[in-house]
Amino acid sequence: MLKLYLLSLRQSMKSHRLLLSFILLGITAGMFCISMTLGSARGDYESSLNINYLTTITLSFNRDDLRRKEAFSQFDGSFRKELLNTLYLTKARDGTLLIGWDGSGHTNWFPHGSGRFFRQSEVRAKEKVAYITSDEYAELAKTGRTDSVTIDGSEYQIVGTGWISPFNLKYPISEASTQQLLQSEDNADYRFCIIPYSTFLETYVPELILVQFNHLDYATLAARRTQLAQMFPDAEVTMPSESSDQYLQVEKAKRSAVGALFAVIIGVSVLGLMLEWLKLNRKQYYVYLICGATRRQMIGLILAEWFLYLLVGTCLAVAIHAALLPWLKPIGAGYLPEWGDMAFFCLLFYICSILASLKRMRAYVDVLGKEDWM
């Protein structure tokens, strides 16, 4: 059977080069579109790995437990390279919801308004500088005092403003968390203020810590949650409000619908070429049948040869996609799809094309009696 297959393949490639070129071109073009579609889902997933509600672990503490302050230095060094932002939260004595901020990715959490965020020199020096809400700044402007704000009797120089709201801070927290500091129905009238974390830890002990990791998948994030739970045994440690793996599956499902449409369109487009290929090879199949091959072997030969062309076209499509990655990144297709996904669509296209042409295929090799088919 293998010798027969190789002979048939060589004969087809020798006799019908132009037709096979068009078939491979059609398959490659179609599978390239599918590869780009699935690659864009992968790109969205990779971009999502620094979104706060997919990558933030929540640590909630008992307000009266002061022992945790000793562990912050250990925490600060353990995940430093993986962290994007760390937010230390507590309610100040004057009612201000105070946030000690460690990191520079504040725009992941809320839109920036005016001014700037903290400089590293201010963080190292533990300076009393503040980043406040745009609404509070507007209120201060009415009084003509926009240079500083008072928190628990201490003056903090205002360096910038942003559109900070309870929702921004609450959304990444899972419903499994029992924390009480951020409850959306209670925080609407809160006064929010962000200060450098180093300044924060000089005076306050956080009731809540939001630890945002950068580009960690859900499995790695779960491992970090376990490590944090061991580091802070008295804390309630919860995963993000949403799973990045679920996000990927949703995005892939959306793109798969488009990919399936491409597969159908390609299948219909290439089907005519496939039928012409069968027609041109009919005499060749007849010779094989005369020489003793059965109808079952002929059908198997056609299926195997068609699968090879489809496989080659798929590999060419992925190779072209890989070569064009630097130019495709600006349009969100700068990632290759997973091989399993491409294999699924390759198989889907194969099955659709075979089912659509099976009747004609059997007719082309139907030159022997039915007893030879069984």
mmCIF file of C-alpha atoms in Angstrom:
data_model
loop_
_atom_site.group_PDB
_atom_site.id
_atom_site.type_symbol
_atom_site.label_atom_id
_atom_site.label_comp_id
_atom_site.label_asym_id
_atom_site.label_seq_id
_atom_site.Cartn_x
_atom_site.Cartn_y
_atom_site.Cartn_z
ATOM 1 C CA MET A 1 0.000 0.000 0.000
ATOM 2 C CA LEU A 2 2.855 2.386 0.821
ATOM 3 C CA LYS A 3 4.517 1.736 -2.542
ATOM 4 C CA LEU A 4 1.210 2.375 -4.291
ATOM 5 C CA TYR A 5 0.761 5.624 -2.369
ATOM 6 C CA LEU A 6 4.258 6.890 -3.211
ATOM 7 C CA LEU A 7 3.795 5.946 -6.855
ATOM 8 C CA SER A 8 0.470 7.772 -7.030
ATOM 9 C CA LEU A 9 1.901 10.835 -5.300
ATOM 10 C CA ARG A 10 4.860 11.022 -7.658
ATOM 11 C CA GLN A 11 2.619 10.592 -10.696
ATOM 12 C CA SER A 12 0.245 13.359 -9.521
ATOM 13 C CA MET A 13 3.054 15.784 -8.853
ATOM 14 C CA LYS A 14 4.615 15.039 -12.212
ATOM 15 C CA SER A 15 1.459 15.230 -14.320
ATOM 16 C CA HIS A 16 -0.576 17.990 -12.614
ATOM 17 C CA ARG A 17 1.924 20.475 -11.241
ATOM 18 C CA LEU A 18 -0.064 23.591 -12.114
ATOM 19 C CA LEU A 19 -3.278 22.283 -10.578
ATOM 20 C CA LEU A 20 -1.496 21.145 -7.433
ATOM 21 C CA SER A 21 0.153 24.562 -7.187
ATOM 22 C CA PHE A 22 -3.248 26.243 -7.194
ATOM 23 C CA ILE A 23 -4.587 23.749 -4.657
ATOM 24 C CA LEU A 24 -1.650 24.381 -2.303
ATOM 25 C CA LEU A 25 -1.975 28.127 -2.833
ATOM 26 C CA GLY A 26 -5.667 28.054 -1.902
ATOM 27 C CA ILE A 27 -5.082 25.882 1.168
ATOM 28 C CA THR A 28 -2.126 27.993 2.313
ATOM 29 C CA ALA A 29 -4.017 31.278 1.909
ATOM 30 C CA GLY A 30 -6.999 29.980 3.833
ATOM 31 C CA MET A 31 -5.019 28.419 6.654
ATOM 32 C CA PHE A 32 -2.944 31.606 6.896
ATOM 33 C CA CYS A 33 -6.147 33.554 7.584
ATOM 34 C CA ILE A 34 -7.099 31.015 10.239
ATOM 35 C CA SER A 35 -3.609 31.182 11.750
ATOM 36 C CA MET A 36 -3.829 34.970 12.001
ATOM 37 C CA THR A 37 -7.303 34.776 13.530
ATOM 38 C CA LEU A 38 -6.202 32.347 16.226
ATOM 39 C CA GLY A 39 -2.924 34.229 16.709
ATOM 40 C CA SER A 40 -4.858 37.402 17.507
ATOM 41 C CA ALA A 41 -6.638 35.516 20.313
ATOM 42 C CA ARG A 42 -3.245 34.534 21.680
ATOM 43 C CA GLY A 43 -2.114 38.151 21.386
ATOM 44 C CA ASP A 44 -5.126 39.365 23.368
ATOM 45 C CA TYR A 45 -4.357 36.763 26.022
ATOM 46 C CA GLU A 46 -0.717 37.820 26.328
ATOM 47 C CA SER A 47 -1.789 41.452 26.605
ATOM 48 C CA SER A 48 -4.287 40.521 29.300
ATOM 49 C CA LEU A 49 -1.563 39.192 31.591
ATOM 50 C CA ASN A 50 -0.967 42.675 32.985
ATOM 51 C CA ILE A 51 -4.639 43.572 33.435
ATOM 52 C CA ASN A 52 -5.353 44.072 37.124
ATOM 53 C CA TYR A 53 -8.515 41.958 37.402
ATOM 54 C CA LEU A 54 -6.729 38.943 35.862
ATOM 55 C CA THR A 55 -3.397 39.143 37.690
ATOM 56 C CA THR A 56 -4.061 40.566 41.181
ATOM 57 C CA ILE A 57 -3.929 38.455 44.339
ATOM 58 C CA THR A 58 -5.699 39.865 47.399
ATOM 59 C CA LEU A 59 -4.393 39.620 50.962
ATOM 60 C CA SER A 60 -6.892 40.573 53.642
ATOM 61 C CA PHE A 61 -5.813 40.984 57.282
ATOM 62 C CA ASN A 62 -7.379 41.385 60.663
ATOM 63 C CA ARG A 63 -7.026 45.077 61.502
ATOM 64 C CA ASP A 64 -5.654 44.288 64.964
ATOM 65 C CA ASP A 65 -2.960 41.896 63.732
ATOM 66 C CA LEU A 66 0.250 43.975 63.784
ATOM 67 C CA ARG A 67 2.668 41.070 63.384
ATOM 68 C CA ARG A 68 2.374 41.152 59.587
ATOM 69 C CA LYS A 69 4.384 44.367 59.417
ATOM 70 C CA GLU A 70 7.546 42.383 60.109
ATOM 71 C CA ALA A 71 6.960 40.223 57.041
ATOM 72 C CA PHE A 72 6.734 43.072 54.530
ATOM 73 C CA SER A 73 10.491 43.245 53.973
ATOM 74 C CA GLN A 74 10.493 39.547 53.112
ATOM 75 C CA PHE A 75 7.488 40.030 50.830
ATOM 76 C CA ASP A 76 9.111 43.001 49.119
ATOM 77 C CA GLY A 77 12.111 40.957 48.022
ATOM 78 C CA SER A 78 10.474 37.631 47.182
ATOM 79 C CA PHE A 79 8.553 38.597 44.042
ATOM 80 C CA ARG A 80 10.142 41.897 43.099
ATOM 81 C CA LYS A 81 10.939 40.884 39.495
ATOM 82 C CA GLU A 82 7.434 39.547 38.897
ATOM 83 C CA LEU A 83 5.466 42.421 40.404
ATOM 84 C CA LEU A 84 3.829 45.196 38.431
ATOM 85 C CA ASN A 85 2.081 47.002 41.297
ATOM 86 C CA THR A 86 1.526 46.436 44.994
ATOM 87 C CA LEU A 87 -1.201 48.411 46.733
ATOM 88 C CA TYR A 88 -1.269 48.701 50.543
ATOM 89 C CA LEU A 89 -4.668 49.906 51.759
ATOM 90 C CA THR A 90 -6.061 51.042 55.081
ATOM 91 C CA LYS A 91 -8.544 53.521 56.449
ATOM 92 C CA ALA A 92 -6.827 56.520 58.033
ATOM 93 C CA ARG A 93 -8.056 57.974 61.319
ATOM 94 C CA ASP A 94 -9.721 60.895 59.531
ATOM 95 C CA GLY A 95 -11.663 58.488 57.293
ATOM 96 C CA THR A 96 -9.436 58.750 54.207
ATOM 97 C CA LEU A 97 -9.014 55.520 52.301
ATOM 98 C CA LEU A 98 -5.237 55.616 52.090
ATOM 99 C CA ILE A 99 -3.277 53.662 49.499
ATOM 100 C CA GLY A 100 0.452 53.057 49.690
ATOM 101 C CA TRP A 101 1.567 52.486 46.089
ATOM 102 C CA ASP A 102 4.568 50.433 45.016
ATOM 103 C CA GLY A 103 5.009 50.378 41.257
ATOM 104 C CA SER A 104 4.677 52.563 38.207
ATOM 105 C CA GLY A 105 1.770 50.896 36.406
ATOM 106 C CA HIS A 106 -0.939 53.040 37.936
ATOM 107 C CA THR A 107 -2.645 53.514 34.561
ATOM 108 C CA ASN A 108 -3.564 49.802 34.729
ATOM 109 C CA TRP A 109 -5.932 50.773 37.544
ATOM 110 C CA PHE A 110 -7.360 54.171 36.670
ATOM 111 C CA PRO A 111 -7.027 56.941 34.066
ATOM 112 C CA HIS A 112 -4.387 59.532 34.803
ATOM 113 C CA GLY A 113 -5.655 63.066 35.191
ATOM 114 C CA SER A 114 -2.993 65.738 35.581
ATOM 115 C CA GLY A 115 0.459 66.231 37.058
ATOM 116 C CA ARG A 116 2.637 63.158 37.512
ATOM 117 C CA PHE A 117 3.083 60.045 39.613
ATOM 118 C CA PHE A 118 5.804 59.466 42.218
ATOM 119 C CA ARG A 119 9.495 59.689 41.397
ATOM 120 C CA GLN A 120 11.859 56.995 42.649
ATOM 121 C CA SER A 121 13.781 59.601 44.613
ATOM 122 C CA GLU A 122 10.589 60.479 46.501
ATOM 123 C CA VAL A 123 9.902 56.831 47.223
ATOM 124 C CA ARG A 124 13.440 56.193 48.506
ATOM 125 C CA ALA A 125 13.366 59.326 50.662
ATOM 126 C CA LYS A 126 9.903 58.415 52.006
ATOM 127 C CA GLU A 127 8.678 61.888 51.158
ATOM 128 C CA LYS A 128 5.178 63.040 52.009
ATOM 129 C CA VAL A 129 3.784 63.438 48.528
ATOM 130 C CA ALA A 130 0.258 62.566 47.432
ATOM 131 C CA TYR A 131 -1.681 61.617 44.317
ATOM 132 C CA ILE A 132 -5.359 62.465 44.795
ATOM 133 C CA THR A 133 -8.631 62.137 42.924
ATOM 134 C CA SER A 134 -9.447 64.655 40.225
ATOM 135 C CA ASP A 135 -12.728 65.437 41.993
ATOM 136 C CA GLU A 136 -10.979 66.327 45.239
ATOM 137 C CA TYR A 137 -8.486 68.465 43.363
ATOM 138 C CA ALA A 138 -11.371 70.363 41.754
ATOM 139 C CA GLU A 139 -12.864 70.972 45.191
ATOM 140 C CA LEU A 140 -9.512 72.197 46.526
ATOM 141 C CA ALA A 141 -9.192 74.526 43.537
ATOM 142 C CA LYS A 142 -12.354 76.285 44.651
ATOM 143 C CA THR A 143 -10.629 77.209 47.923
ATOM 144 C CA GLY A 144 -7.453 78.295 46.151
ATOM 145 C CA ARG A 145 -5.348 75.630 47.945
ATOM 146 C CA THR A 146 -4.039 73.059 45.473
ATOM 147 C CA ASP A 147 -0.476 72.520 46.666
ATOM 148 C CA SER A 148 -1.067 70.124 49.579
ATOM 149 C CA VAL A 149 -3.585 67.918 51.316
ATOM 150 C CA THR A 150 -3.904 67.001 54.997
ATOM 151 C CA ILE A 151 -4.228 63.384 56.187
ATOM 152 C CA ASP A 152 -4.396 62.618 59.909
ATOM 153 C CA GLY A 153 -2.858 66.015 60.663
ATOM 154 C CA SER A 154 0.117 65.570 58.284
ATOM 155 C CA GLU A 155 0.659 67.690 55.190
ATOM 156 C CA TYR A 156 1.295 65.917 51.863
ATOM 157 C CA GLN A 157 2.393 67.781 48.740
ATOM 158 C CA ILE A 158 0.084 67.101 45.779
ATOM 159 C CA VAL A 159 2.003 65.910 42.717
ATOM 160 C CA GLY A 160 -0.788 64.538 40.508
ATOM 161 C CA THR A 161 -4.425 63.544 40.124
ATOM 162 C CA GLY A 162 -6.335 60.639 38.627
ATOM 163 C CA TRP A 163 -9.858 59.310 38.176
ATOM 164 C CA ILE A 164 -9.767 56.970 41.166
ATOM 165 C CA SER A 165 -13.024 55.249 42.137
ATOM 166 C CA PRO A 166 -14.083 52.374 44.433
ATOM 167 C CA PHE A 167 -14.844 50.257 41.382
ATOM 168 C CA ASN A 168 -11.251 50.491 40.120
ATOM 169 C CA LEU A 169 -9.976 49.034 43.367
ATOM 170 C CA LYS A 170 -12.786 46.602 44.089
ATOM 171 C CA TYR A 171 -13.134 44.948 40.687
ATOM 172 C CA PRO A 172 -9.943 42.790 40.836
ATOM 173 C CA ILE A 173 -10.993 41.366 44.231
ATOM 174 C CA SER A 174 -12.685 37.985 44.057
ATOM 175 C CA GLU A 175 -16.123 37.487 45.555
ATOM 176 C CA ALA A 176 -14.520 34.759 47.652
ATOM 177 C CA SER A 177 -12.704 37.429 49.674
ATOM 178 C CA THR A 178 -14.360 38.448 52.948
ATOM 179 C CA GLN A 179 -12.505 41.780 53.139
ATOM 180 C CA GLN A 180 -14.612 44.672 54.414
ATOM 181 C CA LEU A 181 -12.407 47.642 53.569
ATOM 182 C CA LEU A 182 -13.614 47.946 49.972
ATOM 183 C CA GLN A 183 -17.336 47.514 49.690
ATOM 184 C CA SER A 184 -18.661 49.404 46.698
ATOM 185 C CA GLU A 185 -21.896 50.441 48.374
ATOM 186 C CA ASP A 186 -19.973 51.935 51.325
ATOM 187 C CA ASN A 187 -17.068 53.596 49.460
ATOM 188 C CA ALA A 188 -18.928 56.006 47.208
ATOM 189 C CA ASP A 189 -18.250 58.951 49.508
ATOM 190 C CA TYR A 190 -14.769 57.887 50.569
ATOM 191 C CA ARG A 191 -11.895 60.275 50.190
ATOM 192 C CA PHE A 192 -9.108 58.484 48.331
ATOM 193 C CA CYS A 193 -5.440 59.365 48.517
ATOM 194 C CA ILE A 194 -2.344 57.576 47.183
ATOM 195 C CA ILE A 195 1.080 58.021 48.769
ATOM 196 C CA PRO A 196 4.407 56.189 48.236
ATOM 197 C CA TYR A 197 4.376 52.769 49.882
ATOM 198 C CA SER A 198 7.580 53.557 51.781
ATOM 199 C CA THR A 199 5.905 56.592 53.331
ATOM 200 C CA PHE A 200 2.780 54.539 54.019
ATOM 201 C CA LEU A 201 4.615 51.771 55.881
ATOM 202 C CA GLU A 202 6.369 54.307 58.126
ATOM 203 C CA THR A 203 3.070 55.172 59.781
ATOM 204 C CA TYR A 204 0.356 52.707 58.797
ATOM 205 C CA VAL A 205 -0.262 48.971 58.799
ATOM 206 C CA PRO A 206 -2.351 47.819 55.815
ATOM 207 C CA GLU A 207 -5.627 45.997 56.219
ATOM 208 C CA LEU A 208 -5.614 44.951 52.598
ATOM 209 C CA ILE A 209 -2.846 44.299 50.049
ATOM 210 C CA LEU A 210 -3.482 43.985 46.325
ATOM 211 C CA VAL A 211 -0.535 42.270 44.650
ATOM 212 C CA GLN A 212 -0.541 42.659 40.873
ATOM 213 C CA PHE A 213 1.824 40.346 38.994
ATOM 214 C CA ASN A 214 3.094 40.971 35.492
ATOM 215 C CA HIS A 215 2.610 38.374 32.723
ATOM 216 C CA LEU A 216 1.974 35.318 34.888
ATOM 217 C CA ASP A 217 -0.419 32.662 33.652
ATOM 218 C CA TYR A 218 -3.135 31.358 35.951
ATOM 219 C CA ALA A 219 -1.235 28.240 37.040
ATOM 220 C CA THR A 220 1.844 30.272 38.043
ATOM 221 C CA LEU A 221 -0.413 32.796 39.750
ATOM 222 C CA ALA A 222 -1.970 29.987 41.793
ATOM 223 C CA ALA A 223 1.523 28.903 42.876
ATOM 224 C CA ARG A 224 2.267 32.482 43.988
ATOM 225 C CA ARG A 225 -0.980 32.527 45.960
ATOM 226 C CA THR A 226 0.181 29.422 47.820
ATOM 227 C CA GLN A 227 3.527 31.048 48.577
ATOM 228 C CA LEU A 228 1.842 34.195 49.862
ATOM 229 C CA ALA A 229 -0.486 32.121 52.026
ATOM 230 C CA GLN A 230 2.561 30.443 53.586
ATOM 231 C CA MET A 231 4.267 33.797 54.057
ATOM 232 C CA PHE A 232 1.203 35.311 55.726
ATOM 233 C CA PRO A 233 -0.541 32.398 57.488
ATOM 234 C CA ASP A 234 -2.977 34.718 59.276
ATOM 235 C CA ALA A 235 -4.105 36.425 56.070
ATOM 236 C CA GLU A 236 -6.921 35.483 53.756
ATOM 237 C CA VAL A 237 -5.287 35.098 50.334
ATOM 238 C CA THR A 238 -7.569 34.950 47.285
ATOM 239 C CA MET A 239 -7.065 34.665 43.555
ATOM 240 C CA PRO A 240 -8.153 37.353 41.040
ATOM 241 C CA SER A 241 -11.795 38.010 40.296
ATOM 242 C CA GLU A 242 -11.404 36.408 36.859
ATOM 243 C CA SER A 243 -9.187 33.668 35.433
ATOM 244 C CA SER A 244 -6.800 34.463 32.588
ATOM 245 C CA ASP A 245 -7.254 30.878 31.357
ATOM 246 C CA GLN A 246 -11.003 31.446 31.077
ATOM 247 C CA TYR A 247 -10.287 34.725 29.312
ATOM 248 C CA LEU A 248 -8.157 32.844 26.760
ATOM 249 C CA GLN A 249 -10.860 30.240 26.202
ATOM 250 C CA VAL A 250 -13.485 32.933 25.633
ATOM 251 C CA GLU A 251 -11.247 34.772 23.160
ATOM 252 C CA LYS A 252 -10.405 31.531 21.357
ATOM 253 C CA ALA A 253 -14.094 30.648 21.151
ATOM 254 C CA LYS A 254 -14.836 34.024 19.552
ATOM 255 C CA ARG A 255 -11.993 33.646 17.060
ATOM 256 C CA SER A 256 -12.851 29.984 16.424
ATOM 257 C CA ALA A 257 -16.244 31.000 15.088
ATOM 258 C CA VAL A 258 -14.482 33.249 12.576
ATOM 259 C CA GLY A 259 -11.939 30.498 11.908
ATOM 260 C CA ALA A 260 -14.715 27.987 11.247
ATOM 261 C CA LEU A 261 -16.253 30.406 8.752
ATOM 262 C CA PHE A 262 -12.882 30.685 7.008
ATOM 263 C CA ALA A 263 -12.627 26.885 6.929
ATOM 264 C CA VAL A 264 -16.031 26.574 5.253
ATOM 265 C CA ILE A 265 -15.264 29.316 2.707
ATOM 266 C CA ILE A 266 -11.889 27.780 1.907
ATOM 267 C CA GLY A 267 -13.416 24.328 1.666
ATOM 268 C CA VAL A 268 -15.970 25.488 -0.883
ATOM 269 C CA SER A 269 -13.341 27.432 -2.834
ATOM 270 C CA VAL A 270 -10.855 24.592 -3.009
ATOM 271 C CA LEU A 271 -13.513 21.924 -3.532
ATOM 272 C CA GLY A 272 -13.733 22.679 -7.249
ATOM 273 C CA LEU A 273 -9.990 22.240 -7.607
ATOM 274 C CA MET A 274 -10.141 19.027 -5.627
ATOM 275 C CA LEU A 275 -12.846 17.588 -7.901
ATOM 276 C CA GLU A 276 -10.822 18.561 -10.947
ATOM 277 C CA TRP A 277 -7.818 16.830 -9.387
ATOM 278 C CA LEU A 278 -9.900 13.681 -8.911
ATOM 279 C CA LYS A 279 -11.120 13.866 -12.492
ATOM 280 C CA LEU A 280 -7.625 14.191 -13.913
ATOM 281 C CA ASN A 281 -6.415 11.232 -11.842
ATOM 282 C CA ARG A 282 -9.311 8.966 -12.828
ATOM 283 C CA LYS A 283 -7.362 7.142 -15.542
ATOM 284 C CA GLN A 284 -4.498 6.630 -13.127
ATOM 285 C CA TYR A 285 -6.865 5.096 -10.539
ATOM 286 C CA TYR A 286 -8.370 2.910 -13.237
ATOM 287 C CA VAL A 287 -4.927 1.496 -14.052
ATOM 288 C CA TYR A 288 -4.354 0.671 -10.375
ATOM 289 C CA LEU A 289 -7.724 -1.055 -10.180
ATOM 290 C CA ILE A 290 -6.960 -3.109 -13.302
ATOM 291 C CA CYS A 291 -3.661 -4.111 -11.698
ATOM 292 C CA GLY A 292 -5.476 -5.537 -8.660
ATOM 293 C CA ALA A 293 -6.075 -2.627 -6.283
ATOM 294 C CA THR A 294 -9.475 -2.617 -4.545
ATOM 295 C CA ARG A 295 -11.935 0.281 -4.316
ATOM 296 C CA ARG A 296 -11.218 0.536 -0.610
ATOM 297 C CA GLN A 297 -7.506 0.970 -1.329
ATOM 298 C CA MET A 298 -8.283 3.610 -3.940
ATOM 299 C CA ILE A 299 -10.464 5.612 -1.548
ATOM 300 C CA GLY A 300 -7.723 5.333 1.093
ATOM 301 C CA LEU A 301 -5.148 6.460 -1.452
ATOM 302 C CA ILE A 302 -7.161 9.563 -2.348
ATOM 303 C CA LEU A 303 -7.813 10.434 1.297
ATOM 304 C CA ALA A 304 -4.147 10.056 2.231
ATOM 305 C CA GLU A 305 -2.910 12.102 -0.721
ATOM 306 C CA TRP A 306 -5.414 14.897 -0.075
ATOM 307 C CA PHE A 307 -4.463 14.969 3.618
ATOM 308 C CA LEU A 308 -0.800 15.378 2.677
ATOM 309 C CA TYR A 309 -1.586 18.420 0.532
ATOM 310 C CA LEU A 310 -3.662 19.919 3.316
ATOM 311 C CA LEU A 311 -0.909 19.278 5.853
ATOM 312 C CA VAL A 312 1.722 20.887 3.621
ATOM 313 C CA GLY A 313 -0.524 23.913 3.032
ATOM 314 C CA THR A 314 -1.113 24.304 6.784
ATOM 315 C CA CYS A 315 2.607 24.115 7.574
ATOM 316 C CA LEU A 316 3.361 26.667 4.860
ATOM 317 C CA ALA A 317 0.690 28.991 6.286
ATOM 318 C CA VAL A 318 2.145 28.830 9.792
ATOM 319 C CA ALA A 319 5.669 29.297 8.430
ATOM 320 C CA ILE A 320 4.595 32.420 6.524
ATOM 321 C CA HIS A 321 2.811 33.715 9.633
ATOM 322 C CA ALA A 322 5.968 33.162 11.688
ATOM 323 C CA ALA A 323 8.093 35.009 9.128
ATOM 324 C CA LEU A 324 5.696 37.983 9.127
ATOM 325 C CA LEU A 325 5.329 38.282 12.909
ATOM 326 C CA PRO A 326 7.369 41.521 13.231
ATOM 327 C CA TRP A 327 5.054 43.251 10.753
ATOM 328 C CA LEU A 328 1.833 41.752 12.123
ATOM 329 C CA LYS A 329 2.303 42.860 15.744
ATOM 330 C CA PRO A 330 0.904 46.374 15.125
ATOM 331 C CA ILE A 331 -2.431 44.848 14.040
ATOM 332 C CA GLY A 332 -2.619 42.430 16.979
ATOM 333 C CA ALA A 333 -1.610 39.253 15.109
ATOM 334 C CA GLY A 334 1.967 39.109 16.347
ATOM 335 C CA TYR A 335 1.583 35.700 17.979
ATOM 336 C CA LEU A 336 1.437 32.212 16.538
ATOM 337 C CA PRO A 337 -1.576 30.063 17.388
ATOM 338 C CA GLU A 338 -1.195 26.885 19.387
ATOM 339 C CA TRP A 339 -0.477 23.850 17.261
ATOM 340 C CA GLY A 340 -3.461 22.018 18.722
ATOM 341 C CA ASP A 341 -5.809 24.733 17.478
ATOM 342 C CA MET A 342 -4.323 24.694 13.996
ATOM 343 C CA ALA A 343 -4.526 20.901 13.923
ATOM 344 C CA PHE A 344 -8.222 21.123 14.837
ATOM 345 C CA PHE A 345 -9.001 23.484 11.955
ATOM 346 C CA CYS A 346 -6.853 21.477 9.575
ATOM 347 C CA LEU A 347 -8.888 18.388 10.502
ATOM 348 C CA LEU A 348 -12.146 20.346 10.258
ATOM 349 C CA PHE A 349 -11.276 21.523 6.771
ATOM 350 C CA TYR A 350 -10.224 18.004 5.785
ATOM 351 C CA ILE A 351 -13.472 16.454 6.982
ATOM 352 C CA CYS A 352 -15.629 19.149 5.353
ATOM 353 C CA SER A 353 -13.867 18.821 2.002
ATOM 354 C CA ILE A 354 -14.041 15.029 2.068
ATOM 355 C CA LEU A 355 -17.726 14.925 2.996
ATOM 356 C CA ALA A 356 -18.522 17.412 0.252
ATOM 357 C CA SER A 357 -16.680 15.374 -2.390
ATOM 358 C CA LEU A 358 -17.202 11.810 -1.144
ATOM 359 C CA LYS A 359 -20.025 11.026 -3.557
ATOM 360 C CA ARG A 360 -18.016 12.198 -6.567
ATOM 361 C CA MET A 361 -14.914 10.469 -5.241
ATOM 362 C CA ARG A 362 -16.666 7.122 -5.024
ATOM 363 C CA ALA A 363 -18.140 7.624 -8.489
ATOM 364 C CA TYR A 364 -14.668 8.148 -9.960
ATOM 365 C CA VAL A 365 -13.423 4.816 -8.637
ATOM 366 C CA ASP A 366 -16.704 2.940 -9.106
ATOM 367 C CA VAL A 367 -15.524 0.675 -11.933
ATOM 368 C CA LEU A 368 -15.542 -2.642 -10.097
ATOM 369 C CA GLY A 369 -18.327 -4.664 -8.534
ATOM 370 C CA LYS A 370 -19.670 -4.003 -5.066
ATOM 371 C CA GLU A 371 -18.114 -7.195 -3.823
ATOM 372 C CA ASP A 372 -14.679 -5.607 -4.250
ATOM 373 C CA TRP A 373 -15.705 -2.640 -2.071
ATOM 374 C CA MET A 374 -16.453 -4.827 0.942
#
